[in-house]
């Protein structure tokens, strides 16, 4: 028979489910780009695929979708600018994981994620031979669609079989300029860039600071007041459209005088449960 403590915990789940937001909009995201240490690529991939993707992410409350992406050596070589405030050197960070968190449930999710990662670390279930290059929880600011109301929505994006993703990180000149930059992106730049392109949508997020009791191997988020993170979801491999569609994003932002591009990085989806592409990282 379950003890009284187990019964109380079970009742708590029922109470939490009965109140608060429970929509499907991706109000928040976890976006994390990681570099396994040399010689640890296969072991890291198996740990993440077989354990951490679930135990450290999608099994948690309110994290309702996830997708892993990989940058093979040829994709790493397409990244720019060479002097990046995000990745040093710019090719660092060959794995990217993206997760959606239900709008309005960020605080509750964070309490759980901090606690479970402390437990995983204590139980020896955190792979240490890796570096967090760019890891941040982020708040959703906008989604711009190529085809208007047709096609998958942003809440479908991590389940739909997109063939590629481009991560773009932009730093505004200041906090006030970020609002102007966001409006320019949303109303002018992104609709023009998406028209006729293989990108079906772009989601735009702004980073939030990590809690003070986060794990020590994850550095505090930079650019909380100035940064925007864009995810371009592609219907074809980024290699096939890179020159035509994704070069020059830095120049377009610079011309506005509102900010600068710190990273443009293409990825393709991993194949869950496999080591595909691991032999093409170096």
Rosetta silent file (secondary structure, phi, psi, omega in degrees, C-alpha in Angstrom):
SEQUENCE: XXXXXXXXXXXXXXXXXXXXXXXXXXXXXXXXXXXXXXXXXXXXXXXXXXXXXXXXXXXXXXXXXXXXXXXXXXXXXXXXXXXXXXXXXXXXXXXXXXXXXXXXXXXXXXXXXXXXXXXXXXXXXXXXXXXXXXXXXXXXXXXXXXXXXXXXXXXXXXXXXXXXXXXXXXXXXXXXXXXXXXXXXXXXXXXXXXXXXXXXXXXXXXXXXXXXXXXXXXXXXXXXXXXXXXXXXXXXXXXXXXXXXXXXXXXXXXXXXXXXXXXXXXXXXXXXXXXXXXXXXX
SCORE:     score description
SCORE:     0.000 S_00000001
   1 L     0.000  137.674 -179.779    0.000    0.000    0.000 S_00000001
   2 L   -65.600  141.707  178.571    1.311    3.470   -0.874 S_00000001
   3 L   -77.709  173.584 -174.939    2.375    5.528    2.108 S_00000001
   4 H   -63.261  -33.898  179.270    0.804    8.860    3.004 S_00000001
   5 H   -64.154  -41.800  178.423    3.625   10.820    1.353 S_00000001
   6 H   -64.456  -39.140  178.191    3.056    9.122   -2.007 S_00000001
   7 H   -63.450  -39.900  178.772   -0.659    9.845   -1.773 S_00000001
   8 H   -65.088  -39.863  178.459   -0.005   13.518   -1.100 S_00000001
   9 H   -64.262  -42.312  178.362    2.301   13.742   -4.100 S_00000001
  10 H   -61.290  -40.363  178.037   -0.318   12.139   -6.308 S_00000001
  11 H   -64.495  -35.494  178.556   -2.924   14.603   -5.128 S_00000001
  12 H   -61.053  -39.591  177.145   -0.536   17.438   -5.930 S_00000001
  13 H   -59.728  -44.622 -178.825   -0.373   16.371   -9.578 S_00000001
  14 H   -64.031  -39.117  179.621   -4.164   16.494   -9.846 S_00000001
  15 H   -67.245  -41.774 -178.834   -4.298   19.940   -8.280 S_00000001
  16 H   -66.026  -37.490 -179.181   -1.619   21.360  -10.574 S_00000001
  17 H   -69.602  -22.573 -173.785   -3.314   20.008  -13.683 S_00000001
  18 L   -85.304   -8.235 -176.366   -6.628   21.594  -12.731 S_00000001
  19 L  -133.657  159.230  174.201   -5.402   25.199  -12.695 S_00000001
  20 L    87.426  173.948 -178.068   -3.332   27.540  -14.816 S_00000001
  21 L   -63.835  144.108  173.592   -2.603   27.822  -18.549 S_00000001
  22 L  -149.596   39.732  176.211   -2.673   24.685  -20.647 S_00000001
  23 L   -78.055 -174.203 -177.618   -2.684   25.883  -24.227 S_00000001
  24 L  -110.895    2.411 -179.714   -0.474   24.584  -27.015 S_00000001
  25 L   -70.533  138.284  174.801    1.402   27.766  -27.912 S_00000001
  26 E   -77.761   81.001 -178.682    5.187   27.604  -27.485 S_00000001
  27 E   -69.065  -21.176 -176.498    5.337   30.521  -25.087 S_00000001
  28 E  -145.462  159.899  179.130    8.877   29.584  -24.106 S_00000001
  29 E  -141.203  151.879  163.101   11.752   27.545  -25.496 S_00000001
  30 E  -108.793  121.578  179.352   14.923   25.869  -24.367 S_00000001
  31 E  -122.520  118.086 -172.784   17.587   26.292  -27.045 S_00000001
  32 E  -137.619  119.903  178.621   20.902   24.631  -26.274 S_00000001
  33 E  -109.727  125.726 -168.755   23.962   24.263  -28.505 S_00000001
  34 E  -132.029  145.775  176.197   26.611   21.909  -27.160 S_00000001
  35 E  -115.971  112.412  172.801   30.064   20.711  -28.185 S_00000001
  36 E   -68.685  144.758 -179.861   31.120   17.204  -27.075 S_00000001
  37 L   -67.705  148.847 -178.857   34.792   17.074  -26.201 S_00000001
  38 L   -52.271  132.793 -178.392   37.107   15.483  -28.801 S_00000001
  39 L    89.361   -6.857 -177.787   36.976   11.699  -28.592 S_00000001
  40 L  -113.610   12.354 -173.134   33.623   11.723  -26.780 S_00000001
  41 H   -60.675  -47.691 -177.661   31.320   12.272  -29.757 S_00000001
  42 H   -68.934  -44.408 -178.442   29.756    8.797  -29.846 S_00000001
  43 H   -63.866  -41.457  178.069   29.426    8.443  -26.084 S_00000001
  44 H   -62.293  -45.554 -178.314   27.870   11.893  -25.788 S_00000001
  45 H   -62.123  -41.212  179.931   25.391   11.191  -28.569 S_00000001
  46 H   -67.885  -40.771  177.387   24.286    7.907  -27.038 S_00000001
  47 H   -60.359  -45.648 -176.652   23.875    9.486  -23.591 S_00000001
  48 H   -69.252  -45.201 -179.148   21.773   12.306  -24.990 S_00000001
  49 H   -64.649  -42.906 -169.997   19.685   10.109  -27.304 S_00000001
  50 H   -88.822  -20.191 -174.275   19.139    7.278  -24.825 S_00000001
  51 H  -135.116  -60.550 -165.606   18.728    9.170  -21.565 S_00000001
  52 H   -69.941  -34.338  178.687   19.032   12.926  -21.323 S_00000001
  53 H   -55.078  -35.292 -179.591   16.629   13.927  -24.101 S_00000001
  54 H   -92.328  -61.432 -173.844   13.908   12.238  -22.069 S_00000001
  55 H   -64.983  -31.311 -177.322   15.000   12.293  -18.405 S_00000001
  56 H  -101.924    6.684 -176.800   16.488   15.780  -18.640 S_00000001
  57 H  -150.884  -83.533 -165.798   13.917   17.380  -20.937 S_00000001
  58 H   -71.465  -15.326  176.082   10.756   15.982  -22.505 S_00000001
  59 L   -78.727   -5.565 -175.851    9.647   13.937  -19.481 S_00000001
  60 L   -84.964  153.969  178.386    9.271   17.159  -17.514 S_00000001
  61 L   -59.837  136.497  171.602    5.971   18.981  -16.987 S_00000001
  62 L    74.307    0.727  172.091    4.955   21.515  -19.664 S_00000001
  63 E   -96.009   99.365 -164.683    7.807   20.714  -22.080 S_00000001
  64 E  -101.604   -3.998  178.137    5.604   19.388  -24.851 S_00000001
  65 E  -157.672  150.949  178.798    7.884   19.056  -27.909 S_00000001
  66 E  -154.842  158.292  177.011   11.551   18.640  -28.740 S_00000001
  67 E  -156.610  139.116  175.837   13.952   18.070  -31.616 S_00000001
  68 E  -103.374  146.254 -178.947   17.687   17.490  -31.918 S_00000001
  69 E  -133.933  156.329 -177.667   19.783   18.910  -34.758 S_00000001
  70 E  -136.565  144.176  173.934   23.376   18.361  -35.865 S_00000001
  71 L  -112.574  105.867  174.154   25.949   20.389  -37.781 S_00000001
  72 L   -69.544  170.163 -174.692   28.307   18.181  -39.745 S_00000001
  73 H   -55.943  -40.599 -179.120   31.737   19.567  -40.647 S_00000001
  74 H   -66.636  -33.904  176.498   30.530   20.936  -43.989 S_00000001
  75 H   -73.181  -37.599  176.835   27.669   22.752  -42.272 S_00000001
  76 H   -58.846  -35.979 -177.117   29.973   24.134  -39.581 S_00000001
  77 L   -72.425  -12.270  177.401   32.110   25.670  -42.318 S_00000001
  78 L   -85.469  -13.288 -173.867   29.147   27.691  -43.612 S_00000001
  79 L   -64.970  152.180  174.009   28.692   29.595  -40.350 S_00000001
  80 E  -155.595  165.131   -3.820   29.344   33.282  -39.971 S_00000001
  81 L   -74.716  161.665 -178.999   30.526   35.784  -38.833 S_00000001
  82 L   -63.396  -37.152  176.053   33.991   34.448  -38.168 S_00000001
  83 L   -96.824   91.510 -175.065   34.295   36.641  -35.068 S_00000001
  84 L  -105.425  136.913  175.054   31.189   35.496  -33.184 S_00000001
  85 L   -78.644   -7.794 -176.463   30.183   36.538  -29.681 S_00000001
  86 L   -98.722  -51.073 -175.981   28.270   33.243  -29.398 S_00000001
  87 L  -120.352  124.518 -178.709   30.626   30.518  -30.649 S_00000001
  88 L  -130.941  108.348   -5.971   34.410   30.782  -30.311 S_00000001
  89 L   -67.849  171.682 -169.250   35.605   29.597  -32.773 S_00000001
  90 L   -63.851  -23.470  179.645   32.472   29.986  -34.850 S_00000001
  91 L   -80.811   -3.991 -177.296   32.254   26.259  -35.723 S_00000001
  92 L   -71.558  137.222  179.616   31.972   25.229  -32.064 S_00000001
  93 L   102.689   75.380 -172.895   28.705   23.602  -31.027 S_00000001
  94 L   -89.017  -10.843  175.916   27.869   20.738  -33.369 S_00000001
  95 E  -118.670  137.969  177.313   24.644   19.649  -31.619 S_00000001
  96 E  -128.328  131.739  174.388   21.565   21.795  -31.112 S_00000001
  97 E  -119.470  137.341 -178.410   18.485   20.814  -29.107 S_00000001
  98 E  -128.938  135.558 -177.723   15.244   22.798  -29.237 S_00000001
  99 E  -138.857  144.236  175.037   12.240   22.378  -26.944 S_00000001
 100 E  -102.097  140.158  175.846    8.882   24.099  -26.564 S_00000001
 101 E  -120.672  135.497 -177.294    7.407   24.944  -23.157 S_00000001
 102 E   -55.273  134.870  179.109    3.713   25.765  -22.711 S_00000001
 103 L   -56.550  132.245  178.356    2.969   29.474  -22.547 S_00000001
 104 L    85.533    1.789 -177.712    2.556   30.662  -18.963 S_00000001
 105 L  -116.027   16.653 -176.315    4.239   27.613  -17.412 S_00000001
 106 H   -60.777  -49.322 -175.770    7.846   28.747  -17.418 S_00000001
 107 H   -60.927  -42.549  179.668    8.208   29.247  -13.657 S_00000001
 108 H   -66.569  -41.076  178.568    6.736   25.845  -12.844 S_00000001
 109 H   -63.495  -41.241 -177.637    8.863   24.117  -15.441 S_00000001
 110 H   -63.630  -38.155  177.416   12.025   25.791  -14.148 S_00000001
 111 H   -59.125  -41.787 -178.868   11.427   24.569  -10.609 S_00000001
 112 H   -70.120  -45.428 -173.608   11.200   21.030  -11.932 S_00000001
 113 H   -66.296  -38.249  176.752   14.151   21.241  -14.324 S_00000001
 114 H   -63.526  -44.238 -177.872   16.536   22.631  -11.702 S_00000001
 115 H   -66.882  -42.969 -176.363   15.525   19.923   -9.234 S_00000001
 116 H   -70.848  -33.832  179.152   15.690   17.036  -11.698 S_00000001
 117 H   -71.998  -30.555  171.829   19.077   18.090  -13.067 S_00000001
 118 H   -63.523  -41.834  179.599   20.477   18.223   -9.542 S_00000001
 119 H   -66.634  -44.439  178.842   19.183   14.687   -9.037 S_00000001
 120 H   -60.392  -41.620  179.746   20.569   13.470  -12.375 S_00000001
 121 H   -64.886  -43.054  179.628   23.946   14.978  -11.562 S_00000001
 122 H   -63.436  -33.440 -178.125   23.959   13.401   -8.110 S_00000001
 123 L   -89.062    8.092  178.100   23.083   10.028   -9.627 S_00000001
 124 L    72.007   28.499 -177.915   25.891   10.177  -12.199 S_00000001
 125 L  -111.265   25.909  174.665   23.535   10.622  -15.155 S_00000001
 126 L  -119.539  123.307 -178.006   25.029   13.852  -16.522 S_00000001
 127 L   -78.714  120.046 -171.305   27.713   13.537  -19.203 S_00000001
 128 L   -88.686  -21.907 -174.331   30.549   15.851  -18.217 S_00000001
 129 L   -85.284   65.487 -179.723   32.762   15.761  -21.324 S_00000001
 130 E  -156.120  160.332  177.300   30.863   18.494  -23.166 S_00000001
 131 E  -126.784  129.250  173.171   30.746   22.284  -23.308 S_00000001
 132 E   -78.820  111.618 -178.981   27.595   24.402  -23.345 S_00000001
 133 E   -85.935  -42.528 -176.714   28.253   26.914  -26.110 S_00000001
 134 E  -151.921   98.738 -178.495   24.838   28.592  -26.202 S_00000001
 135 E  -130.701  123.043 -179.497   22.203   27.461  -23.725 S_00000001
 136 E  -158.255  140.428  162.174   19.214   29.569  -22.732 S_00000001
 137 E   -78.645  142.892 -172.520   15.558   29.396  -21.873 S_00000001
 138 E  -139.690  149.992  177.091   13.802   31.948  -24.034 S_00000001
 139 E   -97.367  137.429 -179.467   10.438   33.716  -24.275 S_00000001
 140 E   -70.426  132.548  178.037    8.537   33.657  -27.547 S_00000001
 141 E  -110.514  -39.556 -175.775    8.269   37.042  -29.262 S_00000001
 142 E  -165.306  154.626  166.469    6.953   36.306  -32.757 S_00000001
 143 E  -130.591  130.263  178.069    6.420   33.731  -35.470 S_00000001
 144 E  -115.776  127.507 -176.864    6.443   34.778  -39.116 S_00000001
 145 E  -105.265  142.248  175.512    5.015   32.356  -41.693 S_00000001
 146 L   -69.121  -40.134 -170.330    5.859   32.170  -45.367 S_00000001
 147 L  -110.559   25.277  177.793    2.393   30.944  -46.388 S_00000001
 148 L    62.443 -126.683 -176.398    0.127   32.784  -43.987 S_00000001
 149 L   -79.911   -9.178 -179.106   -2.534   30.517  -42.521 S_00000001
 150 L   -83.327  148.571  173.957   -1.541   27.512  -44.660 S_00000001
 151 L    90.206  176.611 -179.942    0.815   24.828  -43.405 S_00000001
 152 L   -60.016  149.296  175.487    2.092   23.763  -39.995 S_00000001
 153 L   -92.259  174.891 -178.558    1.996   26.225  -37.094 S_00000001
 154 H   -64.644  -29.772  178.711    4.855   26.976  -34.740 S_00000001
 155 H   -72.167  -14.307  173.748    3.553   24.477  -32.189 S_00000001
 156 H   -87.749  -13.655 -161.913    3.971   21.781  -34.886 S_00000001
 157 L   -59.129  -34.723 -176.852    7.503   22.846  -35.808 S_00000001
 158 L   -86.855   -6.387  175.204    9.467   20.370  -33.677 S_00000001
 159 L  -104.926  -28.649  179.031    7.274   17.423  -34.766 S_00000001
 160 L   -66.932  142.690 -175.813    6.958   18.260  -38.462 S_00000001
 161 L   -78.258   62.443  175.618    9.704   16.572  -40.561 S_00000001
 162 L   -66.833  145.308 -174.351   11.592   19.714  -41.510 S_00000001
 163 L   -87.181  -13.829 -178.942   14.809   18.970  -43.390 S_00000001
 164 E  -165.158  168.378  178.590   16.890   21.690  -41.808 S_00000001
 165 E  -146.339  142.276  172.810   17.102   24.548  -39.355 S_00000001
 166 E  -118.370  125.063  174.636   19.124   27.757  -39.252 S_00000001
 167 E   -93.560  122.925  177.055   19.960   29.314  -35.899 S_00000001
 168 E  -123.240  127.186  178.926   20.440   33.079  -36.101 S_00000001
 169 E  -116.372  126.184 -176.780   21.487   35.146  -33.085 S_00000001
 170 E  -124.641  132.470  175.726   21.190   38.937  -33.270 S_00000001
 171 E  -108.619  121.942  174.898   22.346   41.467  -30.678 S_00000001
 172 E   -74.074  161.107  179.359   20.654   44.873  -30.642 S_00000001
 173 L   -67.557  -23.657  178.526   22.710   47.966  -29.861 S_00000001
 174 L  -168.901  177.150 -177.194   20.723   48.386  -26.637 S_00000001
 175 H   -61.973  -41.160 -179.895   17.524   47.438  -24.838 S_00000001
 176 H   -67.646  -37.145 -179.506   15.469   50.137  -26.565 S_00000001
 177 H   -68.838  -24.118 -179.549   16.816   49.177  -29.982 S_00000001
 178 H   -62.741  -40.421  178.493   15.772   45.561  -29.461 S_00000001
 179 H   -62.272  -41.622  177.340   12.091   46.480  -29.670 S_00000001
 180 H   -65.768  -41.441  179.220   12.738   48.378  -32.912 S_00000001
 181 H   -62.744  -42.897  178.484   14.812   45.507  -34.268 S_00000001
 182 H   -60.903  -43.866 -179.673   12.063   43.016  -33.461 S_00000001
 183 H   -64.721  -40.229  176.652    9.471   45.140  -35.245 S_00000001
 184 H   -62.595  -44.211  178.448   11.716   45.457  -38.318 S_00000001
 185 H   -61.388  -48.944 -172.889   12.263   41.708  -38.382 S_00000001
 186 H   -68.675  -41.589 -171.417    8.598   40.875  -37.920 S_00000001
 187 H   -98.012  -23.029 -174.564    7.037   43.360  -40.316 S_00000001
 188 H  -122.694  -58.960 -170.997    9.643   43.932  -43.016 S_00000001
 189 H   -67.568  -53.605 -174.439   12.727   41.737  -43.123 S_00000001
 190 H   -66.424  -43.929  176.363   11.366   38.252  -42.418 S_00000001
 191 H   -56.582  -39.359  179.350    8.290   38.421  -44.691 S_00000001
 192 H   -67.679  -44.733 -178.528   10.564   39.505  -47.560 S_00000001
 193 H   -67.636  -35.207 -177.751   13.188   36.835  -46.871 S_00000001
 194 H   -74.940  -28.631 -175.528   10.609   34.064  -46.471 S_00000001
 195 L   -57.828  120.414  178.532    8.743   34.813  -49.698 S_00000001
 196 L    72.718    8.223 -176.228    9.494   32.058  -52.205 S_00000001
 197 L   -96.187  167.596  174.860   12.125   30.507  -49.940 S_00000001
 198 L   -78.326   -0.706  177.334   12.434   26.927  -48.606 S_00000001
 199 E   -88.117  123.333 -177.418   11.924   28.287  -45.068 S_00000001
 200 E   -84.458  -27.153 -179.324    8.318   27.773  -43.964 S_00000001
 201 E  -162.578  160.720  171.301    8.521   29.867  -40.814 S_00000001
 202 E  -130.169  127.602  173.148   10.799   31.741  -38.464 S_00000001
 203 E  -101.807  140.873 -177.417   10.263   31.787  -34.712 S_00000001
 204 E  -120.985  129.918 -178.709   11.778   34.663  -32.732 S_00000001
 205 E  -129.576  160.629  170.966   12.682   34.425  -29.043 S_00000001
 206 E  -124.175  138.577 -174.702   14.419   36.553  -26.420 S_00000001
 207 E   -73.036  151.696  174.362   16.577   34.935  -23.715 S_00000001
 208 L  -117.903  150.152 -179.269   15.711   34.898  -20.033 S_00000001
 209 L   -67.163  143.622  174.843   18.272   34.651  -17.207 S_00000001
 210 L   -75.241  152.184  179.948   18.909   31.229  -15.756 S_00000001
 211 L   -65.965  155.403 -178.518   18.111   30.760  -12.061 S_00000001
 212 L   -63.706  -23.443 -179.426   20.862   31.245   -9.539 S_00000001
 213 L   -97.683   25.402  175.791   20.676   27.585   -8.496 S_00000001
 214 L   -65.503  168.725  176.143   21.334   26.294  -12.039 S_00000001
 215 L   -68.145  142.136 -172.163   24.003   23.645  -12.613 S_00000001
 216 L   -67.829  -21.602 -178.780   27.485   25.187  -12.469 S_00000001
 217 L   -80.302   -3.612  176.119   28.543   23.810  -15.879 S_00000001
 218 L  -107.325  116.687 -177.009   25.924   25.998  -17.593 S_00000001
 219 L   -74.546  155.984  178.910   27.042   29.637  -17.756 S_00000001
 220 L   -62.858  148.078 -175.408   24.649   32.497  -17.098 S_00000001
 221 L   -70.352  136.526  176.519   22.822   33.780  -20.166 S_00000001
 222 L   -97.005  156.331  172.898   24.336   36.759  -21.975 S_00000001
 223 L    68.701   30.236 -177.089   22.395   39.499  -23.748 S_00000001
 224 L   -58.295  -35.724 -176.938   19.175   39.169  -21.756 S_00000001
 225 L   -92.606  -10.803 -170.988   18.220   42.782  -22.547 S_00000001
 226 L  -126.876  -15.075 -168.280   19.561   42.982  -26.090 S_00000001
 227 E   -94.818  147.772  169.219   19.561   39.581  -27.803 S_00000001
 228 E  -128.352  140.705  179.147   17.081   37.911  -30.167 S_00000001
 229 E  -117.841  124.419 -178.935   17.252   34.269  -31.259 S_00000001
 230 E  -112.302  136.662  173.785   15.725   33.217  -34.576 S_00000001
 231 E  -117.877  115.843  177.323   14.974   29.660  -35.694 S_00000001
 232 E   -97.168  120.803 -178.776   14.397   29.229  -39.439 S_00000001
 233 E   -99.070  118.855 -170.203   12.600   25.957  -40.256 S_00000001
 234 E  -107.102  144.648  176.649   13.557   24.665  -43.708 S_00000001
 235 L   -93.077    5.358  174.617   11.860   22.237  -46.069 S_00000001
 236 L  -147.071  166.025  179.333   15.178   21.299  -47.672 S_00000001
 237 L   -58.051  132.509 -178.813   18.779   20.734  -46.657 S_00000001
 238 H   -58.859  -26.339  179.459   20.378   24.104  -45.845 S_00000001
 239 H   -60.578  -32.060 -174.629   23.328   23.289  -48.120 S_00000001
 240 H   -76.537  -16.018 -176.012   21.080   23.472  -51.182 S_00000001
 241 L  -129.938   10.108 -171.329   19.908   27.035  -50.516 S_00000001
 242 H   -63.436  -52.372 -175.891   22.650   28.591  -48.414 S_00000001
 243 H   -61.040  -42.729 -175.309   24.278   30.884  -50.956 S_00000001
 244 H   -75.082  -36.979 -168.639   21.007   32.162  -52.348 S_00000001
 245 H  -110.337  -25.254 -169.225   19.010   32.529  -49.133 S_00000001
 246 H  -121.132   -2.313  169.506   21.226   32.749  -46.071 S_00000001
 247 L   -81.124  149.732  176.297   24.327   34.709  -46.937 S_00000001
 248 L    86.704    3.323  177.115   24.126   38.404  -46.188 S_00000001
 249 H   -63.436  -32.095  179.306   21.857   38.265  -43.146 S_00000001
 250 H   -67.719  -40.936  179.619   24.542   40.128  -41.212 S_00000001
 251 H   -66.142  -38.981 -179.229   24.689   42.936  -43.754 S_00000001
 252 H   -62.329  -41.354  178.169   20.896   43.315  -43.782 S_00000001
 253 H   -70.363  -42.355 -178.364   20.807   43.806  -39.989 S_00000001
 254 H   -59.843  -35.621 -178.724   23.844   46.095  -39.989 S_00000001
 255 H   -63.273  -25.309  179.875   22.180   48.403  -42.513 S_00000001
 256 H   -74.561  -22.543 -175.408   19.393   49.157  -40.026 S_00000001
 257 L    74.506    7.724 -175.714   21.864   50.500  -37.463 S_00000001
 258 L   -96.303  -18.763 -176.487   19.885   48.673  -34.779 S_00000001
 259 E  -178.194 -167.481 -177.661   22.153   45.706  -34.130 S_00000001
 260 E  -144.770  147.467  176.659   24.532   43.073  -35.413 S_00000001
 261 E   -82.947  128.369  179.250   24.354   39.392  -36.286 S_00000001
 262 E  -105.072  -15.010  176.417   26.503   37.255  -33.981 S_00000001
 263 E  -164.460  134.511  166.225   25.778   33.843  -35.467 S_00000001
 264 E  -129.788  114.792 -169.549   24.145   32.245  -38.492 S_00000001
 265 E  -137.399  121.647  179.092   24.450   28.449  -38.223 S_00000001
 266 E   -88.860  149.216  177.890   22.781   25.699  -40.291 S_00000001
 267 E  -141.010  160.719  169.047   21.741   22.286  -38.940 S_00000001
 268 E  -122.770  157.767 -177.680   20.003   19.131  -40.105 S_00000001
 269 E   -71.866  143.675  169.822   17.852   16.869  -37.897 S_00000001
 270 L   -72.139  167.617  173.829   19.393   13.920  -36.116 S_00000001
 271 L  -108.576  105.471 -173.006   17.853   10.484  -36.548 S_00000001
 272 L   -53.795  138.544  177.484   16.679    9.446  -33.067 S_00000001
 273 L    82.815    6.656 -178.694   18.154    6.238  -31.729 S_00000001
 274 L  -129.428  170.066  173.328   21.084    6.226  -34.164 S_00000001
 275 L  -106.283   25.180  179.693   24.648    7.527  -34.459 S_00000001
 276 L   -60.499  137.168  178.967   24.076    8.910  -37.928 S_00000001
 277 L    81.038  -10.978 -178.219   26.338   11.888  -38.709 S_00000001
 278 H   -62.190  -33.183  179.623   28.600   11.389  -35.674 S_00000001
 279 H   -77.890    2.467 -179.531   31.433   10.335  -37.989 S_00000001
 280 H  -118.088   19.690 -177.610   31.052   13.601  -39.928 S_00000001
 281 L   -84.232  -27.436 -173.270   31.503   16.084  -37.086 S_00000001
 282 L  -112.956    0.000    0.000   35.275   16.608  -37.370 S_00000001
